[in-house]
Amino acid sequence: MLSYQHSFHAGNLADVHKHALLAWVLDYLTRKDKPLSYIESHAGRGLYDLSDADATKTGEAAQGILKIAGWFGADSPYLRALDQTRAAHGAQAYPGSPLIAQALLRDTDRLHLAELHPGEHAELRKNCRAKNTKIHQQDGLELAQSLAPPDPRRGVLLIDPPWEIKSDYQSIPKALQQIHRRWNVGVLILWYPILSDKRHAGMVEVLKTSFPEALCHEVAFPPARKGHGMIGSGMFVINPPWGLDDYAASLTQNFNQL
């Protein structure tokens, strides 16, 4: 459970999909002058170097953000967060979702970031230190359940597990149902990989049955290298903000050109 290291995969096409949608949601919600809560269940280290040995070994960033950054205009909240991170940490820096959230949220918003891996947690504490951010070394789903509903009540939950445990495909939908019962106004976002064996399919059907009004957005892309199992990325969004479906459709058009 603690073996996953996102540094090998940072900035890949799945990150682009996930982070572009997340940034849009955060930008939309901050248009109202009301504070937000942001909760993340599997935060990682928050900041990545796309020139380090891990990233260059897999080449996933080279097929991802380093290749297709031109998809996003200067007004894109995703690109704003990326530019802010690079201005602070160098041209090869890449923000994980915690830094994207910090870049787009305000001092009045509250962030709760969970990371169980000791090494990643230590890096997260260094990379995402801020007065409005609390960093937790605990199971992220347990944290989300304990906080729901958070204060402020408006806000976003991102669940972004490594999916190393096969039982996650059964346990995470149940956790989402429990969290939603307690926090029915929260924008609850689940990212999942689309693998060649389609192991996600049963989970997605359960989620669609439980949340028929949710947005389920999937994109396909070529494997990063020969034998690589991930061939797409999915985002399941409960209580999607108005207009997110249109933005997601524009992303689909871009991914279809790969």
Coordinates of N, CA, C and O in Angstrom, one line a residue, residues 11-13 15-17 20 60-73 78-79 82 251 254-255 257-258:
G11 N 2.9 14.6 -14.3 CA 2.8 15.3 -15.6 C 2.4 14.5 -16.7 O 2.5 14.9 -17.9
N12 N 2.0 13.2 -16.5 CA 1.6 12.4 -17.6 C 0.2 12.8 -18.1 O -0.4 13.7 -17.6
L13 N -0.3 12.1 -19.1 CA -1.6 12.5 -19.7 C -2.7 12.3 -18.7 O -3.7 13.1 -18.7
D15 N -2.5 12.9 -15.5 CA -2.3 14.1 -14.7 C -2.9 15.3 -15.4 O -3.6 16.2 -14.8
V16 N -2.6 15.4 -16.6 CA -3.2 16.6 -17.4 C -4.7 16.5 -17.4 O -5.4 17.6 -17.1
H17 N -5.3 15.4 -17.6 CA -6.8 15.3 -17.5 C -7.3 15.6 -16.1 O -8.2 16.5 -16.0
A20 N -6.4 19.5 -15.1 CA -7.1 20.5 -15.8 C -8.6 20.6 -15.4 O -9.1 21.7 -15.2
E60 N 6.9 9.6 -19.1 CA 5.5 9.9 -19.2 C 5.2 11.4 -19.2 O 4.3 11.8 -19.9
A61 N 6.0 12.2 -18.6 CA 5.8 13.6 -18.7 C 6.1 14.1 -20.1 O 5.5 15.0 -20.6
A62 N 7.1 13.5 -20.7 CA 7.4 13.9 -22.1 C 6.3 13.6 -23.1 O 6.1 14.3 -24.1
Q63 N 5.5 12.6 -22.8 CA 4.3 12.3 -23.6 C 3.1 13.1 -23.0 O 2.0 13.1 -23.7
G64 N 3.2 13.8 -21.9 CA 2.1 14.5 -21.3 C 2.3 16.0 -21.4 O 2.3 16.5 -22.4
I65 N 2.4 16.6 -20.2 CA 2.4 18.1 -20.2 C 3.5 18.7 -21.0 O 3.4 19.8 -21.5
L66 N 4.7 18.1 -21.1 CA 5.8 18.7 -21.8 C 5.5 18.6 -23.3 O 6.1 19.4 -24.1
K67 N 4.5 17.9 -23.7 CA 4.2 17.8 -25.2 C 3.0 18.6 -25.5 O 2.9 19.2 -26.6
I68 N 2.0 18.6 -24.6 CA 0.7 19.2 -25.0 C 0.3 20.4 -24.2 O -0.9 20.8 -24.1
A69 N 1.2 21.1 -23.6 CA 0.9 22.3 -22.8 C 0.2 23.4 -23.7 O -0.6 24.2 -23.2
G70 N 0.4 23.3 -25.0 CA -0.2 24.3 -25.9 C -1.7 24.1 -26.0 O -2.4 25.0 -26.6
W71 N -2.3 23.1 -25.5 CA -3.7 22.9 -25.4 C -4.4 24.0 -24.6 O -5.5 24.4 -24.8
F72 N -3.6 24.6 -23.7 CA -4.2 25.5 -22.7 C -3.8 27.0 -22.9 O -2.6 27.3 -23.1
G73 N -4.8 27.8 -23.0 CA -4.6 29.3 -23.2 C -4.1 29.9 -21.9 O -4.1 29.3 -20.8
Y78 N -5.5 25.9 -15.0 CA -4.5 24.9 -14.9 C -3.1 25.5 -15.3 O -2.1 25.3 -14.6
L79 N -3.1 26.2 -16.4 CA -1.8 26.8 -16.8 C -1.4 27.9 -15.9 O -0.1 28.0 -15.6
L82 N 0.3 26.1 -13.1 CA 1.6 25.5 -13.6 C 2.7 26.6 -13.7 O 3.8 26.5 -13.3
L251 N -11.9 19.1 -23.6 CA -10.7 18.2 -23.3 C -10.7 17.0 -24.2 O -9.7 16.5 -24.7
N254 N -9.3 17.5 -27.6 CA -7.9 17.5 -27.6 C -7.3 16.1 -27.5 O -6.4 15.8 -28.2
F255 N -7.8 15.3 -26.6 CA -7.3 14.0 -26.4 C -7.5 13.1 -27.7 O -6.7 12.2 -28.0
Q257 N -7.1 14.0 -30.5 CA -6.1 14.3 -31.6 C -4.8 13.6 -31.3 O -3.9 13.7 -32.2
L258 N -4.6 12.9 -30.2 CA -3.4 12.3 -29.9 C -3.1 11.1 -30.8 O -4.0 10.4 -31.2

